[in-house]
């Protein structure tokens, strides 16, 4: 049986992650409050931000920026897009 969580981003019960995405309280919070769908979407968006904004994960400021954007994305707040990016129409 699939584990469900009340997703912070989508405000509904959805399938949850199989395990925390990384160690510590932040990983546990995501595990308890973020759906697999929202996490998968964040992973794709994170990759786009890293590539399009040429973020360097060795740079503490770039990691801090990405962490802040993850918090916004997963909370359903307005978040950064890649420059010139246009969301696809559904």
PDB file of N, CA, C and O in Angstrom, residues 25-87:
ATOM      1  N   UNK A  25      16.435  17.235   9.896  1.00  0.00           N
ATOM      2  CA  UNK A  25      15.057  17.704  10.072  1.00  0.00           C
ATOM      3  C   UNK A  25      14.400  18.173   8.774  1.00  0.00           C
ATOM      4  O   UNK A  25      13.207  17.961   8.560  1.00  0.00           O
ATOM      5  N   UNK A  26      15.160  18.812   7.897  1.00  0.00           N
ATOM      6  CA  UNK A  26      14.595  19.290   6.632  1.00  0.00           C
ATOM      7  C   UNK A  26      14.135  18.114   5.772  1.00  0.00           C
ATOM      8  O   UNK A  26      13.045  18.142   5.200  1.00  0.00           O
ATOM      9  N   UNK A  27      14.928  17.083   5.691  1.00  0.00           N
ATOM     10  CA  UNK A  27      14.560  15.897   4.935  1.00  0.00           C
ATOM     11  C   UNK A  27      13.332  15.222   5.522  1.00  0.00           C
ATOM     12  O   UNK A  27      12.453  14.758   4.797  1.00  0.00           O
ATOM     13  N   UNK A  28      13.253  15.169   6.847  1.00  0.00           N
ATOM     14  CA  UNK A  28      12.101  14.561   7.520  1.00  0.00           C
ATOM     15  C   UNK A  28      10.837  15.392   7.290  1.00  0.00           C
ATOM     16  O   UNK A  28       9.754  14.841   7.066  1.00  0.00           O
ATOM     17  N   UNK A  29      10.968  16.716   7.306  1.00  0.00           N
ATOM     18  CA  UNK A  29       9.825  17.594   7.044  1.00  0.00           C
ATOM     19  C   UNK A  29       9.284  17.369   5.626  1.00  0.00           C
ATOM     20  O   UNK A  29       8.081  17.261   5.424  1.00  0.00           O
ATOM     21  N   UNK A  30      10.182  17.278   4.671  1.00  0.00           N
ATOM     22  CA  UNK A  30       9.767  17.025   3.284  1.00  0.00           C
ATOM     23  C   UNK A  30       9.096  15.660   3.186  1.00  0.00           C
ATOM     24  O   UNK A  30       8.047  15.517   2.562  1.00  0.00           O
ATOM     25  N   UNK A  31       9.673  14.665   3.831  1.00  0.00           N
ATOM     26  CA  UNK A  31       9.116  13.307   3.814  1.00  0.00           C
ATOM     27  C   UNK A  31       7.691  13.284   4.364  1.00  0.00           C
ATOM     28  O   UNK A  31       6.811  12.606   3.821  1.00  0.00           O
ATOM     29  N   UNK A  32       7.437  14.046   5.421  1.00  0.00           N
ATOM     30  CA  UNK A  32       6.128  14.041   6.071  1.00  0.00           C
ATOM     31  C   UNK A  32       5.096  14.932   5.386  1.00  0.00           C
ATOM     32  O   UNK A  32       3.893  14.713   5.549  1.00  0.00           O
ATOM     33  N   UNK A  33       5.523  15.963   4.630  1.00  0.00           N
ATOM     34  CA  UNK A  33       4.597  16.990   4.155  1.00  0.00           C
ATOM     35  C   UNK A  33       4.604  17.283   2.660  1.00  0.00           C
ATOM     36  O   UNK A  33       3.920  18.204   2.224  1.00  0.00           O
ATOM     37  N   UNK A  34       5.388  16.539   1.894  1.00  0.00           N
ATOM     38  CA  UNK A  34       5.493  16.816   0.453  1.00  0.00           C
ATOM     39  C   UNK A  34       5.231  15.518  -0.310  1.00  0.00           C
ATOM     40  O   UNK A  34       5.789  14.472   0.022  1.00  0.00           O
ATOM     41  N   UNK A  35       4.395  15.614  -1.335  1.00  0.00           N
ATOM     42  CA  UNK A  35       4.068  14.434  -2.135  1.00  0.00           C
ATOM     43  C   UNK A  35       5.209  14.076  -3.083  1.00  0.00           C
ATOM     44  O   UNK A  35       6.067  14.908  -3.405  1.00  0.00           O
ATOM     45  N   UNK A  36       5.172  12.847  -3.544  1.00  0.00           N
ATOM     46  CA  UNK A  36       6.155  12.390  -4.537  1.00  0.00           C
ATOM     47  C   UNK A  36       6.038  13.228  -5.804  1.00  0.00           C
ATOM     48  O   UNK A  36       7.044  13.607  -6.401  1.00  0.00           O
ATOM     49  N   UNK A  37       4.815  13.563  -6.210  1.00  0.00           N
ATOM     50  CA  UNK A  37       4.593  14.378  -7.403  1.00  0.00           C
ATOM     51  C   UNK A  37       5.275  15.746  -7.253  1.00  0.00           C
ATOM     52  O   UNK A  37       5.996  16.188  -8.157  1.00  0.00           O
ATOM     53  N   UNK A  38       5.060  16.414  -6.128  1.00  0.00           N
ATOM     54  CA  UNK A  38       5.670  17.736  -5.910  1.00  0.00           C
ATOM     55  C   UNK A  38       7.189  17.625  -5.876  1.00  0.00           C
ATOM     56  O   UNK A  38       7.893  18.468  -6.440  1.00  0.00           O
ATOM     57  N   UNK A  39       7.720  16.570  -5.234  1.00  0.00           N
ATOM     58  CA  UNK A  39       9.175  16.408  -5.154  1.00  0.00           C
ATOM     59  C   UNK A  39       9.765  16.148  -6.536  1.00  0.00           C
ATOM     60  O   UNK A  39      10.794  16.720  -6.893  1.00  0.00           O
ATOM     61  N   UNK A  40       9.116  15.307  -7.332  1.00  0.00           N
ATOM     62  CA  UNK A  40       9.602  15.034  -8.683  1.00  0.00           C
ATOM     63  C   UNK A  40       9.590  16.303  -9.529  1.00  0.00           C
ATOM     64  O   UNK A  40      10.532  16.560 -10.295  1.00  0.00           O
ATOM     65  N   UNK A  41       8.542  17.109  -9.393  1.00  0.00           N
ATOM     66  CA  UNK A  41       8.473  18.375 -10.129  1.00  0.00           C
ATOM     67  C   UNK A  41       9.580  19.319  -9.670  1.00  0.00           C
ATOM     68  O   UNK A  41      10.174  20.028 -10.481  1.00  0.00           O
ATOM     69  N   UNK A  42       9.859  19.341  -8.351  1.00  0.00           N
ATOM     70  CA  UNK A  42      10.945  20.183  -7.861  1.00  0.00           C
ATOM     71  C   UNK A  42      12.277  19.725  -8.438  1.00  0.00           C
ATOM     72  O   UNK A  42      13.097  20.550  -8.837  1.00  0.00           O
ATOM     73  N   UNK A  43      12.519  18.430  -8.503  1.00  0.00           N
ATOM     74  CA  UNK A  43      13.778  17.923  -9.036  1.00  0.00           C
ATOM     75  C   UNK A  43      14.002  18.408 -10.468  1.00  0.00           C
ATOM     76  O   UNK A  43      15.109  18.824 -10.818  1.00  0.00           O
ATOM     77  N   UNK A  44      12.957  18.366 -11.279  1.00  0.00           N
ATOM     78  CA  UNK A  44      13.063  18.837 -12.667  1.00  0.00           C
ATOM     79  C   UNK A  44      13.303  20.348 -12.694  1.00  0.00           C
ATOM     80  O   UNK A  44      14.140  20.840 -13.465  1.00  0.00           O
ATOM     81  N   UNK A  45      12.579  21.090 -11.850  1.00  0.00           N
ATOM     82  CA  UNK A  45      12.733  22.548 -11.829  1.00  0.00           C
ATOM     83  C   UNK A  45      14.128  22.927 -11.321  1.00  0.00           C
ATOM     84  O   UNK A  45      14.763  23.840 -11.852  1.00  0.00           O
ATOM     85  N   UNK A  46      14.608  22.211 -10.308  1.00  0.00           N
ATOM     86  CA  UNK A  46      15.938  22.457  -9.766  1.00  0.00           C
ATOM     87  C   UNK A  46      16.999  22.285 -10.849  1.00  0.00           C
ATOM     88  O   UNK A  46      17.898  23.114 -10.983  1.00  0.00           O
ATOM     89  N   UNK A  47      16.881  21.228 -11.636  1.00  0.00           N
ATOM     90  CA  UNK A  47      17.837  20.979 -12.715  1.00  0.00           C
ATOM     91  C   UNK A  47      17.815  22.129 -13.716  1.00  0.00           C
ATOM     92  O   UNK A  47      18.867  22.599 -14.156  1.00  0.00           O
ATOM     93  N   UNK A  48      16.608  22.606 -14.060  1.00  0.00           N
ATOM     94  CA  UNK A  48      16.496  23.724 -14.988  1.00  0.00           C
ATOM     95  C   UNK A  48      17.156  24.979 -14.403  1.00  0.00           C
ATOM     96  O   UNK A  48      17.908  25.672 -15.103  1.00  0.00           O
ATOM     97  N   UNK A  49      16.919  25.271 -13.117  1.00  0.00           N
ATOM     98  CA  UNK A  49      17.539  26.446 -12.498  1.00  0.00           C
ATOM     99  C   UNK A  49      19.061  26.341 -12.496  1.00  0.00           C
ATOM    100  O   UNK A  49      19.759  27.307 -12.815  1.00  0.00           O
ATOM    101  N   UNK A  50      19.574  25.178 -12.135  1.00  0.00           N
ATOM    102  CA  UNK A  50      21.031  24.988 -12.096  1.00  0.00           C
ATOM    103  C   UNK A  50      21.624  25.206 -13.479  1.00  0.00           C
ATOM    104  O   UNK A  50      22.626  25.917 -13.626  1.00  0.00           O
ATOM    105  N   UNK A  51      21.001  24.645 -14.497  1.00  0.00           N
ATOM    106  CA  UNK A  51      21.533  24.758 -15.853  1.00  0.00           C
ATOM    107  C   UNK A  51      21.368  26.155 -16.427  1.00  0.00           C
ATOM    108  O   UNK A  51      22.330  26.744 -16.940  1.00  0.00           O
ATOM    109  N   UNK A  52      20.163  26.690 -16.377  1.00  0.00           N
ATOM    110  CA  UNK A  52      19.891  27.975 -17.018  1.00  0.00           C
ATOM    111  C   UNK A  52      20.558  29.153 -16.309  1.00  0.00           C
ATOM    112  O   UNK A  52      20.967  30.110 -16.951  1.00  0.00           O
ATOM    113  N   UNK A  53      20.644  29.088 -15.000  1.00  0.00           N
ATOM    114  CA  UNK A  53      21.277  30.180 -14.242  1.00  0.00           C
ATOM    115  C   UNK A  53      22.760  29.894 -13.978  1.00  0.00           C
ATOM    116  O   UNK A  53      23.416  30.667 -13.282  1.00  0.00           O
ATOM    117  N   UNK A  54      23.220  28.775 -14.491  1.00  0.00           N
ATOM    118  CA  UNK A  54      24.623  28.366 -14.342  1.00  0.00           C
ATOM    119  C   UNK A  54      25.073  28.400 -12.876  1.00  0.00           C
ATOM    120  O   UNK A  54      26.103  28.991 -12.531  1.00  0.00           O
ATOM    121  N   UNK A  55      24.256  27.768 -12.021  1.00  0.00           N
ATOM    122  CA  UNK A  55      24.578  27.723 -10.602  1.00  0.00           C
ATOM    123  C   UNK A  55      25.705  26.727 -10.366  1.00  0.00           C
ATOM    124  O   UNK A  55      25.767  25.683 -11.005  1.00  0.00           O
ATOM    125  N   UNK A  56      26.566  27.059  -9.431  1.00  0.00           N
ATOM    126  CA  UNK A  56      27.685  26.207  -9.061  1.00  0.00           C
ATOM    127  C   UNK A  56      27.406  25.658  -7.666  1.00  0.00           C
ATOM    128  O   UNK A  56      27.380  26.413  -6.699  1.00  0.00           O
ATOM    129  N   UNK A  57      27.202  24.359  -7.560  1.00  0.00           N
ATOM    130  CA  UNK A  57      26.854  23.775  -6.271  1.00  0.00           C
ATOM    131  C   UNK A  57      28.014  23.758  -5.284  1.00  0.00           C
ATOM    132  O   UNK A  57      27.834  23.441  -4.119  1.00  0.00           O
ATOM    133  N   UNK A  58      29.196  24.169  -5.724  1.00  0.00           N
ATOM    134  CA  UNK A  58      30.331  24.339  -4.816  1.00  0.00           C
ATOM    135  C   UNK A  58      30.271  25.718  -4.146  1.00  0.00           C
ATOM    136  O   UNK A  58      30.945  25.945  -3.159  1.00  0.00           O
ATOM    137  N   UNK A  59      29.457  26.604  -4.687  1.00  0.00           N
ATOM    138  CA  UNK A  59      29.318  27.969  -4.185  1.00  0.00           C
ATOM    139  C   UNK A  59      28.203  28.016  -3.139  1.00  0.00           C
ATOM    140  O   UNK A  59      27.053  27.684  -3.426  1.00  0.00           O
ATOM    141  N   UNK A  60      28.523  28.467  -1.931  1.00  0.00           N
ATOM    142  CA  UNK A  60      27.550  28.502  -0.833  1.00  0.00           C
ATOM    143  C   UNK A  60      26.361  29.403  -1.160  1.00  0.00           C
ATOM    144  O   UNK A  60      25.220  29.079  -0.802  1.00  0.00           O
ATOM    145  N   UNK A  61      26.578  30.510  -1.837  1.00  0.00           N
ATOM    146  CA  UNK A  61      25.483  31.421  -2.190  1.00  0.00           C
ATOM    147  C   UNK A  61      24.510  30.761  -3.174  1.00  0.00           C
ATOM    148  O   UNK A  61      23.302  30.932  -3.054  1.00  0.00           O
ATOM    149  N   UNK A  62      25.032  30.024  -4.133  1.00  0.00           N
ATOM    150  CA  UNK A  62      24.171  29.319  -5.094  1.00  0.00           C
ATOM    151  C   UNK A  62      23.359  28.233  -4.398  1.00  0.00           C
ATOM    152  O   UNK A  62      22.169  28.060  -4.677  1.00  0.00           O
ATOM    153  N   UNK A  63      23.989  27.508  -3.459  1.00  0.00           N
ATOM    154  CA  UNK A  63      23.257  26.482  -2.708  1.00  0.00           C
ATOM    155  C   UNK A  63      22.172  27.120  -1.845  1.00  0.00           C
ATOM    156  O   UNK A  63      21.058  26.595  -1.762  1.00  0.00           O
ATOM    157  N   UNK A  64      22.484  28.255  -1.236  1.00  0.00           N
ATOM    158  CA  UNK A  64      21.511  28.967  -0.397  1.00  0.00           C
ATOM    159  C   UNK A  64      20.331  29.445  -1.250  1.00  0.00           C
ATOM    160  O   UNK A  64      19.172  29.330  -0.847  1.00  0.00           O
ATOM    161  N   UNK A  65      20.609  29.974  -2.434  1.00  0.00           N
ATOM    162  CA  UNK A  65      19.557  30.408  -3.360  1.00  0.00           C
ATOM    163  C   UNK A  65      18.653  29.228  -3.714  1.00  0.00           C
ATOM    164  O   UNK A  65      17.423  29.322  -3.650  1.00  0.00           O
ATOM    165  N   UNK A  66      19.249  28.099  -4.071  1.00  0.00           N
ATOM    166  CA  UNK A  66      18.485  26.923  -4.475  1.00  0.00           C
ATOM    167  C   UNK A  66      17.637  26.394  -3.314  1.00  0.00           C
ATOM    168  O   UNK A  66      16.482  26.016  -3.507  1.00  0.00           O
ATOM    169  N   UNK A  67      18.181  26.418  -2.106  1.00  0.00           N
ATOM    170  CA  UNK A  67      17.432  25.980  -0.921  1.00  0.00           C
ATOM    171  C   UNK A  67      16.206  26.869  -0.703  1.00  0.00           C
ATOM    172  O   UNK A  67      15.114  26.379  -0.446  1.00  0.00           O
ATOM    173  N   UNK A  68      16.389  28.176  -0.843  1.00  0.00           N
ATOM    174  CA  UNK A  68      15.273  29.109  -0.697  1.00  0.00           C
ATOM    175  C   UNK A  68      14.201  28.889  -1.753  1.00  0.00           C
ATOM    176  O   UNK A  68      13.000  28.934  -1.462  1.00  0.00           O
ATOM    177  N   UNK A  69      14.629  28.634  -2.981  1.00  0.00           N
ATOM    178  CA  UNK A  69      13.672  28.384  -4.062  1.00  0.00           C
ATOM    179  C   UNK A  69      12.932  27.066  -3.849  1.00  0.00           C
ATOM    180  O   UNK A  69      11.751  26.962  -4.160  1.00  0.00           O
ATOM    181  N   UNK A  70      13.622  26.072  -3.299  1.00  0.00           N
ATOM    182  CA  UNK A  70      12.970  24.804  -2.997  1.00  0.00           C
ATOM    183  C   UNK A  70      11.870  25.025  -1.960  1.00  0.00           C
ATOM    184  O   UNK A  70      10.754  24.520  -2.114  1.00  0.00           O
ATOM    185  N   UNK A  71      12.174  25.785  -0.922  1.00  0.00           N
ATOM    186  CA  UNK A  71      11.174  26.056   0.114  1.00  0.00           C
ATOM    187  C   UNK A  71       9.951  26.750  -0.479  1.00  0.00           C
ATOM    188  O   UNK A  71       8.816  26.390  -0.174  1.00  0.00           O
ATOM    189  N   UNK A  72      10.182  27.728  -1.338  1.00  0.00           N
ATOM    190  CA  UNK A  72       9.068  28.440  -1.984  1.00  0.00           C
ATOM    191  C   UNK A  72       8.267  27.495  -2.881  1.00  0.00           C
ATOM    192  O   UNK A  72       7.045  27.473  -2.834  1.00  0.00           O
ATOM    193  N   UNK A  73       8.953  26.733  -3.699  1.00  0.00           N
ATOM    194  CA  UNK A  73       8.305  25.816  -4.645  1.00  0.00           C
ATOM    195  C   UNK A  73       7.425  24.812  -3.911  1.00  0.00           C
ATOM    196  O   UNK A  73       6.269  24.605  -4.266  1.00  0.00           O
ATOM    197  N   UNK A  74       7.980  24.193  -2.884  1.00  0.00           N
ATOM    198  CA  UNK A  74       7.253  23.146  -2.177  1.00  0.00           C
ATOM    199  C   UNK A  74       6.135  23.690  -1.294  1.00  0.00           C
ATOM    200  O   UNK A  74       5.245  22.943  -0.885  1.00  0.00           O
ATOM    201  N   UNK A  75       6.161  24.987  -1.011  1.00  0.00           N
ATOM    202  CA  UNK A  75       5.105  25.605  -0.203  1.00  0.00           C
ATOM    203  C   UNK A  75       4.015  26.221  -1.066  1.00  0.00           C
ATOM    204  O   UNK A  75       3.069  26.803  -0.543  1.00  0.00           O
ATOM    205  N   UNK A  76       4.179  26.155  -2.378  1.00  0.00           N
ATOM    206  CA  UNK A  76       3.176  26.716  -3.275  1.00  0.00           C
ATOM    207  C   UNK A  76       3.282  28.217  -3.428  1.00  0.00           C
ATOM    208  O   UNK A  76       2.355  28.869  -3.901  1.00  0.00           O
ATOM    209  N   UNK A  77       4.415  28.793  -3.034  1.00  0.00           N
ATOM    210  CA  UNK A  77       4.642  30.228  -3.187  1.00  0.00           C
ATOM    211  C   UNK A  77       5.216  30.513  -4.574  1.00  0.00           C
ATOM    212  O   UNK A  77       5.581  29.597  -5.309  1.00  0.00           O
ATOM    213  N   UNK A  78       5.326  31.786  -4.905  1.00  0.00           N
ATOM    214  CA  UNK A  78       5.941  32.172  -6.174  1.00  0.00           C
ATOM    215  C   UNK A  78       7.443  31.900  -6.086  1.00  0.00           C
ATOM    216  O   UNK A  78       8.084  32.242  -5.100  1.00  0.00           O
ATOM    217  N   UNK A  79       7.993  31.282  -7.119  1.00  0.00           N
ATOM    218  CA  UNK A  79       9.396  30.877  -7.118  1.00  0.00           C
ATOM    219  C   UNK A  79      10.070  31.345  -8.395  1.00  0.00           C
ATOM    220  O   UNK A  79       9.414  31.728  -9.360  1.00  0.00           O
ATOM    221  N   UNK A  80      11.402  31.308  -8.398  1.00  0.00           N
ATOM    222  CA  UNK A  80      12.195  31.768  -9.537  1.00  0.00           C
ATOM    223  C   UNK A  80      12.065  30.818 -10.722  1.00  0.00           C
ATOM    224  O   UNK A  80      12.005  29.602 -10.562  1.00  0.00           O
ATOM    225  N   UNK A  81      12.026  31.405 -11.888  1.00  0.00           N
ATOM    226  CA  UNK A  81      12.037  30.644 -13.132  1.00  0.00           C
ATOM    227  C   UNK A  81      13.340  30.964 -13.860  1.00  0.00           C
ATOM    228  O   UNK A  81      14.018  31.935 -13.545  1.00  0.00           O
ATOM    229  N   UNK A  82      13.660  30.160 -14.842  1.00  0.00           N
ATOM    230  CA  UNK A  82      14.826  30.466 -15.672  1.00  0.00           C
ATOM    231  C   UNK A  82      14.489  31.687 -16.515  1.00  0.00           C
ATOM    232  O   UNK A  82      13.338  31.884 -16.904  1.00  0.00           O
ATOM    233  N   UNK A  83      15.462  32.525 -16.771  1.00  0.00           N
ATOM    234  CA  UNK A  83      15.237  33.744 -17.545  1.00  0.00           C
ATOM    235  C   UNK A  83      14.665  33.403 -18.920  1.00  0.00           C
ATOM    236  O   UNK A  83      15.177  32.535 -19.630  1.00  0.00           O
ATOM    237  N   UNK A  84      13.562  34.038 -19.271  1.00  0.00           N
ATOM    238  CA  UNK A  84      12.942  33.806 -20.566  1.00  0.00           C
ATOM    239  C   UNK A  84      12.038  32.580 -20.627  1.00  0.00           C
ATOM    240  O   UNK A  84      11.440  32.293 -21.638  1.00  0.00           O
ATOM    241  N   UNK A  85      11.937  31.852 -19.516  1.00  0.00           N
ATOM    242  CA  UNK A  85      11.128  30.638 -19.485  1.00  0.00           C
ATOM    243  C   UNK A  85       9.631  30.990 -19.483  1.00  0.00           C
ATOM    244  O   UNK A  85       9.191  31.888 -18.784  1.00  0.00           O
ATOM    245  N   UNK A  86       8.873  30.294 -20.320  1.00  0.00           N
ATOM    246  CA  UNK A  86       7.431  30.462 -20.369  1.00  0.00           C
ATOM    247  C   UNK A  86       6.793  29.132 -20.005  1.00  0.00           C
ATOM    248  O   UNK A  86       7.092  28.111 -20.634  1.00  0.00           O
ATOM    249  N   UNK A  87       5.946  29.134 -18.969  1.00  0.00           N
ATOM    250  CA  UNK A  87       5.287  27.909 -18.541  1.00  0.00           C
ATOM    251  C   UNK A  87       4.412  27.356 -19.662  1.00  0.00           C
ATOM    252  O   UNK A  87       3.727  28.128 -20.324  1.00  0.00           O
TER     253      UNK A  87
END
